[in-house]
């Protein structure tokens, strides 16, 4: 039997790729607060990279919808307003409702452990993980269901939205005090997919997004009303 080499090849990534990942993670996790102003010089100092590297990363994040560049005002982290939350919740309900139905219809038996593992990861994160780990596991479960749908164009649209969806999930999960509720929100969806009940899987996936998204929308609308925005 061939011995397994304990050393893996060293990952070679450019400074831009590392800066992009660091900034994206900081935004999605809330390390860089929504709406906060950010400057190229401050970020370049904190990341120990050139301003050109930071600028390139910021333009990529702008294309992903995570940062906004305003003429004469500079860069700011996206702040999810009521319109943003409403658009994301309705779009997710549509895309993930379709994904749930197709995943139930089309997933191969060999793919079932992948979905079960994603659900196990979410349970573990909800029981013992940090808020960011919970949101990451939540997102990975939804991403897995989309992948099991076997629909290339659906997967591509979801991929383009992945960072905004991750931000949306992070904000929504933060409103749930008892993380076991998040487990209860997702287990019926997974069971329906594994049972190949397409109608139920699609309905549950859609309703999950509409219900939880509305709670987030209500909170954001209340915050905006209080701030006078």
PDB file of N, CA and C in Angstrom, residues 86-180:
ATOM      1  N   UNK A  86     -35.067  42.837   0.649  1.00  0.00           N
ATOM      2  CA  UNK A  86     -36.253  42.343  -0.062  1.00  0.00           C
ATOM      3  C   UNK A  86     -35.863  41.663  -1.371  1.00  0.00           C
ATOM      4  N   UNK A  87     -34.960  42.279  -2.116  1.00  0.00           N
ATOM      5  CA  UNK A  87     -34.547  41.679  -3.387  1.00  0.00           C
ATOM      6  C   UNK A  87     -33.856  40.334  -3.160  1.00  0.00           C
ATOM      7  N   UNK A  88     -32.987  40.270  -2.157  1.00  0.00           N
ATOM      8  CA  UNK A  88     -32.274  39.019  -1.896  1.00  0.00           C
ATOM      9  C   UNK A  88     -33.212  37.930  -1.384  1.00  0.00           C
ATOM     10  N   UNK A  89     -34.153  38.271  -0.515  1.00  0.00           N
ATOM     11  CA  UNK A  89     -35.036  37.236   0.018  1.00  0.00           C
ATOM     12  C   UNK A  89     -35.962  36.690  -1.066  1.00  0.00           C
ATOM     13  N   UNK A  90     -36.455  37.561  -1.935  1.00  0.00           N
ATOM     14  CA  UNK A  90     -37.345  37.079  -2.986  1.00  0.00           C
ATOM     15  C   UNK A  90     -36.576  36.306  -4.056  1.00  0.00           C
ATOM     16  N   UNK A  91     -35.360  36.765  -4.363  1.00  0.00           N
ATOM     17  CA  UNK A  91     -34.552  36.059  -5.353  1.00  0.00           C
ATOM     18  C   UNK A  91     -34.099  34.711  -4.820  1.00  0.00           C
ATOM     19  N   UNK A  92     -33.669  34.681  -3.557  1.00  0.00           N
ATOM     20  CA  UNK A  92     -33.272  33.408  -2.965  1.00  0.00           C
ATOM     21  C   UNK A  92     -34.455  32.448  -2.901  1.00  0.00           C
ATOM     22  N   UNK A  93     -35.621  32.945  -2.555  1.00  0.00           N
ATOM     23  CA  UNK A  93     -36.799  32.081  -2.482  1.00  0.00           C
ATOM     24  C   UNK A  93     -37.062  31.429  -3.831  1.00  0.00           C
ATOM     25  N   UNK A  94     -36.911  32.199  -4.888  1.00  0.00           N
ATOM     26  CA  UNK A  94     -37.146  31.672  -6.235  1.00  0.00           C
ATOM     27  C   UNK A  94     -36.079  30.664  -6.636  1.00  0.00           C
ATOM     28  N   UNK A  95     -34.802  31.051  -6.489  1.00  0.00           N
ATOM     29  CA  UNK A  95     -33.705  30.180  -6.912  1.00  0.00           C
ATOM     30  C   UNK A  95     -33.624  28.922  -6.056  1.00  0.00           C
ATOM     31  N   UNK A  96     -33.730  29.076  -4.746  1.00  0.00           N
ATOM     32  CA  UNK A  96     -33.571  27.925  -3.868  1.00  0.00           C
ATOM     33  C   UNK A  96     -34.821  27.045  -3.842  1.00  0.00           C
ATOM     34  N   UNK A  97     -35.974  27.633  -4.126  1.00  0.00           N
ATOM     35  CA  UNK A  97     -37.168  26.809  -4.279  1.00  0.00           C
ATOM     36  C   UNK A  97     -37.022  25.880  -5.473  1.00  0.00           C
ATOM     37  N   UNK A  98     -36.539  26.429  -6.587  1.00  0.00           N
ATOM     38  CA  UNK A  98     -36.285  25.616  -7.772  1.00  0.00           C
ATOM     39  C   UNK A  98     -35.200  24.582  -7.481  1.00  0.00           C
ATOM     40  N   UNK A  99     -34.147  25.004  -6.796  1.00  0.00           N
ATOM     41  CA  UNK A  99     -33.045  24.088  -6.483  1.00  0.00           C
ATOM     42  C   UNK A  99     -33.524  22.928  -5.617  1.00  0.00           C
ATOM     43  N   UNK A 100     -34.355  23.206  -4.617  1.00  0.00           N
ATOM     44  CA  UNK A 100     -34.868  22.145  -3.761  1.00  0.00           C
ATOM     45  C   UNK A 100     -35.674  21.123  -4.537  1.00  0.00           C
ATOM     46  N   UNK A 101     -36.521  21.621  -5.419  1.00  0.00           N
ATOM     47  CA  UNK A 101     -37.344  20.702  -6.221  1.00  0.00           C
ATOM     48  C   UNK A 101     -36.482  19.843  -7.139  1.00  0.00           C
ATOM     49  N   UNK A 102     -35.551  20.473  -7.833  1.00  0.00           N
ATOM     50  CA  UNK A 102     -34.707  19.735  -8.772  1.00  0.00           C
ATOM     51  C   UNK A 102     -33.750  18.793  -8.051  1.00  0.00           C
ATOM     52  N   UNK A 103     -33.226  19.225  -6.897  1.00  0.00           N
ATOM     53  CA  UNK A 103     -32.324  18.357  -6.139  1.00  0.00           C
ATOM     54  C   UNK A 103     -33.037  17.085  -5.711  1.00  0.00           C
ATOM     55  N   UNK A 104     -34.294  17.227  -5.279  1.00  0.00           N
ATOM     56  CA  UNK A 104     -35.068  16.051  -4.883  1.00  0.00           C
ATOM     57  C   UNK A 104     -35.309  15.125  -6.068  1.00  0.00           C
ATOM     58  N   UNK A 105     -35.550  15.704  -7.214  1.00  0.00           N
ATOM     59  CA  UNK A 105     -35.835  14.913  -8.411  1.00  0.00           C
ATOM     60  C   UNK A 105     -34.595  14.253  -8.998  1.00  0.00           C
ATOM     61  N   UNK A 106     -33.449  14.957  -8.954  1.00  0.00           N
ATOM     62  CA  UNK A 106     -32.334  14.584  -9.807  1.00  0.00           C
ATOM     63  C   UNK A 106     -31.090  14.083  -9.093  1.00  0.00           C
ATOM     64  N   UNK A 107     -31.000  14.221  -7.773  1.00  0.00           N
ATOM     65  CA  UNK A 107     -29.741  13.849  -7.126  1.00  0.00           C
ATOM     66  C   UNK A 107     -29.492  12.345  -7.239  1.00  0.00           C
ATOM     67  N   UNK A 108     -28.223  11.994  -7.407  1.00  0.00           N
ATOM     68  CA  UNK A 108     -27.824  10.596  -7.484  1.00  0.00           C
ATOM     69  C   UNK A 108     -27.662  10.036  -6.072  1.00  0.00           C
ATOM     70  N   UNK A 109     -27.831   8.723  -5.939  1.00  0.00           N
ATOM     71  CA  UNK A 109     -27.668   8.098  -4.627  1.00  0.00           C
ATOM     72  C   UNK A 109     -26.277   8.371  -4.057  1.00  0.00           C
ATOM     73  N   UNK A 110     -25.291   8.464  -4.924  1.00  0.00           N
ATOM     74  CA  UNK A 110     -23.920   8.699  -4.470  1.00  0.00           C
ATOM     75  C   UNK A 110     -23.731  10.094  -3.879  1.00  0.00           C
ATOM     76  N   UNK A 111     -24.683  11.001  -4.150  1.00  0.00           N
ATOM     77  CA  UNK A 111     -24.582  12.368  -3.651  1.00  0.00           C
ATOM     78  C   UNK A 111     -25.266  12.561  -2.304  1.00  0.00           C
ATOM     79  N   UNK A 112     -26.017  11.566  -1.847  1.00  0.00           N
ATOM     80  CA  UNK A 112     -26.748  11.704  -0.591  1.00  0.00           C
ATOM     81  C   UNK A 112     -25.833  11.953   0.615  1.00  0.00           C
ATOM     82  N   UNK A 113     -24.696  11.229   0.710  1.00  0.00           N
ATOM     83  CA  UNK A 113     -23.801  11.505   1.850  1.00  0.00           C
ATOM     84  C   UNK A 113     -23.302  12.945   1.882  1.00  0.00           C
ATOM     85  N   UNK A 114     -23.149  13.564   0.725  1.00  0.00           N
ATOM     86  CA  UNK A 114     -22.700  14.949   0.667  1.00  0.00           C
ATOM     87  C   UNK A 114     -23.705  15.879   1.330  1.00  0.00           C
ATOM     88  N   UNK A 115     -24.987  15.664   1.063  1.00  0.00           N
ATOM     89  CA  UNK A 115     -26.025  16.489   1.664  1.00  0.00           C
ATOM     90  C   UNK A 115     -26.147  16.192   3.152  1.00  0.00           C
ATOM     91  N   UNK A 116     -26.073  14.915   3.522  1.00  0.00           N
ATOM     92  CA  UNK A 116     -26.156  14.541   4.936  1.00  0.00           C
ATOM     93  C   UNK A 116     -24.990  15.150   5.725  1.00  0.00           C
ATOM     94  N   UNK A 117     -23.790  15.156   5.106  1.00  0.00           N
ATOM     95  CA  UNK A 117     -22.619  15.734   5.761  1.00  0.00           C
ATOM     96  C   UNK A 117     -22.786  17.237   5.955  1.00  0.00           C
ATOM     97  N   UNK A 118     -23.362  17.914   4.949  1.00  0.00           N
ATOM     98  CA  UNK A 118     -23.584  19.360   5.063  1.00  0.00           C
ATOM     99  C   UNK A 118     -24.556  19.660   6.201  1.00  0.00           C
ATOM    100  N   UNK A 119     -25.595  18.813   6.349  1.00  0.00           N
ATOM    101  CA  UNK A 119     -26.542  19.002   7.441  1.00  0.00           C
ATOM    102  C   UNK A 119     -25.873  18.722   8.780  1.00  0.00           C
ATOM    103  N   UNK A 120     -25.027  17.697   8.838  1.00  0.00           N
ATOM    104  CA  UNK A 120     -24.288  17.392  10.065  1.00  0.00           C
ATOM    105  C   UNK A 120     -23.383  18.567  10.458  1.00  0.00           C
ATOM    106  N   UNK A 121     -22.745  19.173   9.467  1.00  0.00           N
ATOM    107  CA  UNK A 121     -21.869  20.320   9.733  1.00  0.00           C
ATOM    108  C   UNK A 121     -22.663  21.485  10.313  1.00  0.00           C
ATOM    109  N   UNK A 122     -23.872  21.686   9.796  1.00  0.00           N
ATOM    110  CA  UNK A 122     -24.705  22.773  10.322  1.00  0.00           C
ATOM    111  C   UNK A 122     -25.126  22.477  11.756  1.00  0.00           C
ATOM    112  N   UNK A 123     -25.486  21.236  12.035  1.00  0.00           N
ATOM    113  CA  UNK A 123     -25.848  20.875  13.415  1.00  0.00           C
ATOM    114  C   UNK A 123     -24.680  21.138  14.359  1.00  0.00           C
ATOM    115  N   UNK A 124     -23.484  20.693  13.959  1.00  0.00           N
ATOM    116  CA  UNK A 124     -22.306  20.863  14.807  1.00  0.00           C
ATOM    117  C   UNK A 124     -22.002  22.339  15.034  1.00  0.00           C
ATOM    118  N   UNK A 125     -22.112  23.145  13.982  1.00  0.00           N
ATOM    119  CA  UNK A 125     -21.843  24.578  14.111  1.00  0.00           C
ATOM    120  C   UNK A 125     -22.855  25.235  15.033  1.00  0.00           C
ATOM    121  N   UNK A 126     -24.123  24.861  14.905  1.00  0.00           N
ATOM    122  CA  UNK A 126     -25.162  25.453  15.750  1.00  0.00           C
ATOM    123  C   UNK A 126     -24.989  25.071  17.218  1.00  0.00           C
ATOM    124  N   UNK A 127     -24.448  23.891  17.468  1.00  0.00           N
ATOM    125  CA  UNK A 127     -24.274  23.434  18.844  1.00  0.00           C
ATOM    126  C   UNK A 127     -23.023  24.017  19.496  1.00  0.00           C
ATOM    127  N   UNK A 128     -21.938  24.140  18.714  1.00  0.00           N
ATOM    128  CA  UNK A 128     -20.665  24.507  19.328  1.00  0.00           C
ATOM    129  C   UNK A 128     -19.871  25.584  18.590  1.00  0.00           C
ATOM    130  N   UNK A 129     -20.367  26.062  17.456  1.00  0.00           N
ATOM    131  CA  UNK A 129     -19.582  26.964  16.639  1.00  0.00           C
ATOM    132  C   UNK A 129     -19.808  28.431  16.936  1.00  0.00           C
ATOM    133  N   UNK A 130     -18.972  29.252  16.339  1.00  0.00           N
ATOM    134  CA  UNK A 130     -19.113  30.705  16.429  1.00  0.00           C
ATOM    135  C   UNK A 130     -20.241  31.152  15.489  1.00  0.00           C
ATOM    136  N   UNK A 131     -20.747  32.364  15.653  1.00  0.00           N
ATOM    137  CA  UNK A 131     -21.774  32.853  14.723  1.00  0.00           C
ATOM    138  C   UNK A 131     -21.337  32.793  13.264  1.00  0.00           C
ATOM    139  N   UNK A 132     -20.066  33.099  13.008  1.00  0.00           N
ATOM    140  CA  UNK A 132     -19.586  33.048  11.627  1.00  0.00           C
ATOM    141  C   UNK A 132     -19.547  31.613  11.115  1.00  0.00           C
ATOM    142  N   UNK A 133     -19.199  30.663  11.979  1.00  0.00           N
ATOM    143  CA  UNK A 133     -19.186  29.253  11.579  1.00  0.00           C
ATOM    144  C   UNK A 133     -20.594  28.749  11.312  1.00  0.00           C
ATOM    145  N   UNK A 134     -21.559  29.219  12.091  1.00  0.00           N
ATOM    146  CA  UNK A 134     -22.961  28.849  11.855  1.00  0.00           C
ATOM    147  C   UNK A 134     -23.416  29.355  10.486  1.00  0.00           C
ATOM    148  N   UNK A 135     -23.148  30.630  10.210  1.00  0.00           N
ATOM    149  CA  UNK A 135     -23.560  31.212   8.935  1.00  0.00           C
ATOM    150  C   UNK A 135     -22.867  30.530   7.759  1.00  0.00           C
ATOM    151  N   UNK A 136     -21.592  30.183   7.928  1.00  0.00           N
ATOM    152  CA  UNK A 136     -20.857  29.506   6.861  1.00  0.00           C
ATOM    153  C   UNK A 136     -21.450  28.127   6.596  1.00  0.00           C
ATOM    154  N   UNK A 137     -21.747  27.378   7.649  1.00  0.00           N
ATOM    155  CA  UNK A 137     -22.339  26.045   7.478  1.00  0.00           C
ATOM    156  C   UNK A 137     -23.744  26.145   6.881  1.00  0.00           C
ATOM    157  N   UNK A 138     -24.482  27.160   7.283  1.00  0.00           N
ATOM    158  CA  UNK A 138     -25.817  27.426   6.728  1.00  0.00           C
ATOM    159  C   UNK A 138     -25.705  27.648   5.216  1.00  0.00           C
ATOM    160  N   UNK A 139     -24.783  28.522   4.838  1.00  0.00           N
ATOM    161  CA  UNK A 139     -24.601  28.800   3.415  1.00  0.00           C
ATOM    162  C   UNK A 139     -24.167  27.551   2.655  1.00  0.00           C
ATOM    163  N   UNK A 140     -23.242  26.779   3.203  1.00  0.00           N
ATOM    164  CA  UNK A 140     -22.739  25.592   2.523  1.00  0.00           C
ATOM    165  C   UNK A 140     -23.854  24.567   2.293  1.00  0.00           C
ATOM    166  N   UNK A 141     -24.789  24.487   3.221  1.00  0.00           N
ATOM    167  CA  UNK A 141     -25.910  23.564   3.034  1.00  0.00           C
ATOM    168  C   UNK A 141     -26.763  23.990   1.848  1.00  0.00           C
ATOM    169  N   UNK A 142     -27.096  25.269   1.790  1.00  0.00           N
ATOM    170  CA  UNK A 142     -27.887  25.759   0.659  1.00  0.00           C
ATOM    171  C   UNK A 142     -27.117  25.598  -0.653  1.00  0.00           C
ATOM    172  N   UNK A 143     -25.835  25.874  -0.606  1.00  0.00           N
ATOM    173  CA  UNK A 143     -25.002  25.730  -1.800  1.00  0.00           C
ATOM    174  C   UNK A 143     -24.976  24.273  -2.267  1.00  0.00           C
ATOM    175  N   UNK A 144     -24.951  23.347  -1.324  1.00  0.00           N
ATOM    176  CA  UNK A 144     -24.957  21.920  -1.664  1.00  0.00           C
ATOM    177  C   UNK A 144     -26.251  21.531  -2.361  1.00  0.00           C
ATOM    178  N   UNK A 145     -27.373  22.017  -1.866  1.00  0.00           N
ATOM    179  CA  UNK A 145     -28.664  21.710  -2.491  1.00  0.00           C
ATOM    180  C   UNK A 145     -28.709  22.267  -3.908  1.00  0.00           C
ATOM    181  N   UNK A 146     -28.189  23.466  -4.097  1.00  0.00           N
ATOM    182  CA  UNK A 146     -28.130  24.047  -5.441  1.00  0.00           C
ATOM    183  C   UNK A 146     -27.281  23.158  -6.356  1.00  0.00           C
ATOM    184  N   UNK A 147     -26.144  22.690  -5.846  1.00  0.00           N
ATOM    185  CA  UNK A 147     -25.270  21.838  -6.654  1.00  0.00           C
ATOM    186  C   UNK A 147     -25.961  20.529  -7.010  1.00  0.00           C
ATOM    187  N   UNK A 148     -26.738  19.958  -6.076  1.00  0.00           N
ATOM    188  CA  UNK A 148     -27.415  18.683  -6.319  1.00  0.00           C
ATOM    189  C   UNK A 148     -28.542  18.815  -7.330  1.00  0.00           C
ATOM    190  N   UNK A 149     -28.969  20.064  -7.591  1.00  0.00           N
ATOM    191  CA  UNK A 149     -30.032  20.267  -8.581  1.00  0.00           C
ATOM    192  C   UNK A 149     -29.568  19.900  -9.981  1.00  0.00           C
ATOM    193  N   UNK A 150     -28.258  19.916 -10.228  1.00  0.00           N
ATOM    194  CA  UNK A 150     -27.733  19.542 -11.537  1.00  0.00           C
ATOM    195  C   UNK A 150     -28.155  20.475 -12.646  1.00  0.00           C
ATOM    196  N   UNK A 151     -28.228  21.764 -12.320  1.00  0.00           N
ATOM    197  CA  UNK A 151     -28.701  22.772 -13.276  1.00  0.00           C
ATOM    198  C   UNK A 151     -27.587  23.805 -13.425  1.00  0.00           C
ATOM    199  N   UNK A 152     -26.852  23.735 -14.520  1.00  0.00           N
ATOM    200  CA  UNK A 152     -25.682  24.571 -14.694  1.00  0.00           C
ATOM    201  C   UNK A 152     -25.951  26.052 -14.610  1.00  0.00           C
ATOM    202  N   UNK A 153     -26.988  26.518 -15.273  1.00  0.00           N
ATOM    203  CA  UNK A 153     -27.270  27.957 -15.279  1.00  0.00           C
ATOM    204  C   UNK A 153     -27.757  28.424 -13.904  1.00  0.00           C
ATOM    205  N   UNK A 154     -28.509  27.594 -13.211  1.00  0.00           N
ATOM    206  CA  UNK A 154     -28.920  27.931 -11.854  1.00  0.00           C
ATOM    207  C   UNK A 154     -27.696  28.051 -10.952  1.00  0.00           C
ATOM    208  N   UNK A 155     -26.783  27.106 -11.060  1.00  0.00           N
ATOM    209  CA  UNK A 155     -25.560  27.143 -10.256  1.00  0.00           C
ATOM    210  C   UNK A 155     -24.732  28.387 -10.560  1.00  0.00           C
ATOM    211  N   UNK A 156     -24.679  28.773 -11.825  1.00  0.00           N
ATOM    212  CA  UNK A 156     -23.902  29.944 -12.213  1.00  0.00           C
ATOM    213  C   UNK A 156     -24.509  31.219 -11.637  1.00  0.00           C
ATOM    214  N   UNK A 157     -25.827  31.347 -11.684  1.00  0.00           N
ATOM    215  CA  UNK A 157     -26.471  32.528 -11.103  1.00  0.00           C
ATOM    216  C   UNK A 157     -26.254  32.570  -9.591  1.00  0.00           C
ATOM    217  N   UNK A 158     -26.323  31.411  -8.958  1.00  0.00           N
ATOM    218  CA  UNK A 158     -26.125  31.363  -7.509  1.00  0.00           C
ATOM    219  C   UNK A 158     -24.679  31.717  -7.162  1.00  0.00           C
ATOM    220  N   UNK A 159     -23.747  31.250  -7.999  1.00  0.00           N
ATOM    221  CA  UNK A 159     -22.330  31.553  -7.768  1.00  0.00           C
ATOM    222  C   UNK A 159     -22.096  33.057  -7.827  1.00  0.00           C
ATOM    223  N   UNK A 160     -22.736  33.740  -8.759  1.00  0.00           N
ATOM    224  CA  UNK A 160     -22.553  35.184  -8.880  1.00  0.00           C
ATOM    225  C   UNK A 160     -23.079  35.923  -7.655  1.00  0.00           C
ATOM    226  N   UNK A 161     -24.056  35.355  -6.987  1.00  0.00           N
ATOM    227  CA  UNK A 161     -24.671  35.991  -5.829  1.00  0.00           C
ATOM    228  C   UNK A 161     -24.098  35.497  -4.510  1.00  0.00           C
ATOM    229  N   UNK A 162     -23.146  34.554  -4.553  1.00  0.00           N
ATOM    230  CA  UNK A 162     -22.762  33.814  -3.349  1.00  0.00           C
ATOM    231  C   UNK A 162     -22.326  34.724  -2.204  1.00  0.00           C
ATOM    232  N   UNK A 163     -21.559  35.768  -2.492  1.00  0.00           N
ATOM    233  CA  UNK A 163     -21.088  36.615  -1.393  1.00  0.00           C
ATOM    234  C   UNK A 163     -22.227  37.435  -0.791  1.00  0.00           C
ATOM    235  N   UNK A 164     -23.149  37.902  -1.619  1.00  0.00           N
ATOM    236  CA  UNK A 164     -24.293  38.641  -1.093  1.00  0.00           C
ATOM    237  C   UNK A 164     -25.231  37.702  -0.331  1.00  0.00           C
ATOM    238  N   UNK A 165     -25.391  36.468  -0.829  1.00  0.00           N
ATOM    239  CA  UNK A 165     -26.201  35.480  -0.113  1.00  0.00           C
ATOM    240  C   UNK A 165     -25.570  35.179   1.237  1.00  0.00           C
ATOM    241  N   UNK A 166     -24.247  35.038   1.251  1.00  0.00           N
ATOM    242  CA  UNK A 166     -23.545  34.748   2.506  1.00  0.00           C
ATOM    243  C   UNK A 166     -23.733  35.898   3.499  1.00  0.00           C
ATOM    244  N   UNK A 167     -23.688  37.134   3.027  1.00  0.00           N
ATOM    245  CA  UNK A 167     -23.917  38.298   3.880  1.00  0.00           C
ATOM    246  C   UNK A 167     -25.353  38.297   4.403  1.00  0.00           C
ATOM    247  N   UNK A 168     -26.291  37.946   3.537  1.00  0.00           N
ATOM    248  CA  UNK A 168     -27.713  37.876   3.880  1.00  0.00           C
ATOM    249  C   UNK A 168     -27.943  36.824   4.962  1.00  0.00           C
ATOM    250  N   UNK A 169     -27.319  35.659   4.812  1.00  0.00           N
ATOM    251  CA  UNK A 169     -27.466  34.589   5.787  1.00  0.00           C
ATOM    252  C   UNK A 169     -26.853  34.997   7.118  1.00  0.00           C
ATOM    253  N   UNK A 170     -25.688  35.626   7.066  1.00  0.00           N
ATOM    254  CA  UNK A 170     -25.014  36.059   8.279  1.00  0.00           C
ATOM    255  C   UNK A 170     -25.906  37.016   9.076  1.00  0.00           C
ATOM    256  N   UNK A 171     -26.530  37.958   8.372  1.00  0.00           N
ATOM    257  CA  UNK A 171     -27.404  38.929   9.038  1.00  0.00           C
ATOM    258  C   UNK A 171     -28.659  38.260   9.593  1.00  0.00           C
ATOM    259  N   UNK A 172     -29.223  37.318   8.837  1.00  0.00           N
ATOM    260  CA  UNK A 172     -30.434  36.636   9.293  1.00  0.00           C
ATOM    261  C   UNK A 172     -30.187  35.725  10.474  1.00  0.00           C
ATOM    262  N   UNK A 173     -29.097  34.948  10.418  1.00  0.00           N
ATOM    263  CA  UNK A 173     -28.795  34.024  11.513  1.00  0.00           C
ATOM    264  C   UNK A 173     -28.488  34.770  12.804  1.00  0.00           C
ATOM    265  N   UNK A 174     -27.963  35.985  12.679  1.00  0.00           N
ATOM    266  CA  UNK A 174     -27.627  36.775  13.868  1.00  0.00           C
ATOM    267  C   UNK A 174     -28.870  37.127  14.681  1.00  0.00           C
ATOM    268  N   UNK A 175     -30.049  37.071  14.057  1.00  0.00           N
ATOM    269  CA  UNK A 175     -31.292  37.394  14.749  1.00  0.00           C
ATOM    270  C   UNK A 175     -31.848  36.214  15.532  1.00  0.00           C
ATOM    271  N   UNK A 176     -31.281  35.024  15.305  1.00  0.00           N
ATOM    272  CA  UNK A 176     -31.784  33.809  15.959  1.00  0.00           C
ATOM    273  C   UNK A 176     -30.996  33.577  17.240  1.00  0.00           C
ATOM    274  N   UNK A 177     -31.633  33.753  18.374  1.00  0.00           N
ATOM    275  CA  UNK A 177     -30.947  33.602  19.671  1.00  0.00           C
ATOM    276  C   UNK A 177     -30.627  32.135  19.945  1.00  0.00           C
ATOM    277  N   UNK A 178     -31.604  31.268  19.758  1.00  0.00           N
ATOM    278  CA  UNK A 178     -31.418  29.830  19.987  1.00  0.00           C
ATOM    279  C   UNK A 178     -31.032  29.186  18.659  1.00  0.00           C
ATOM    280  N   UNK A 179     -29.763  28.849  18.499  1.00  0.00           N
ATOM    281  CA  UNK A 179     -29.274  28.334  17.222  1.00  0.00           C
ATOM    282  C   UNK A 179     -29.880  26.983  16.861  1.00  0.00           C
ATOM    283  N   UNK A 180     -30.469  26.280  17.834  1.00  0.00           N
ATOM    284  CA  UNK A 180     -31.136  25.015  17.499  1.00  0.00           C
ATOM    285  C   UNK A 180     -32.326  25.265  16.568  1.00  0.00           C
TER     286      UNK A 180
END
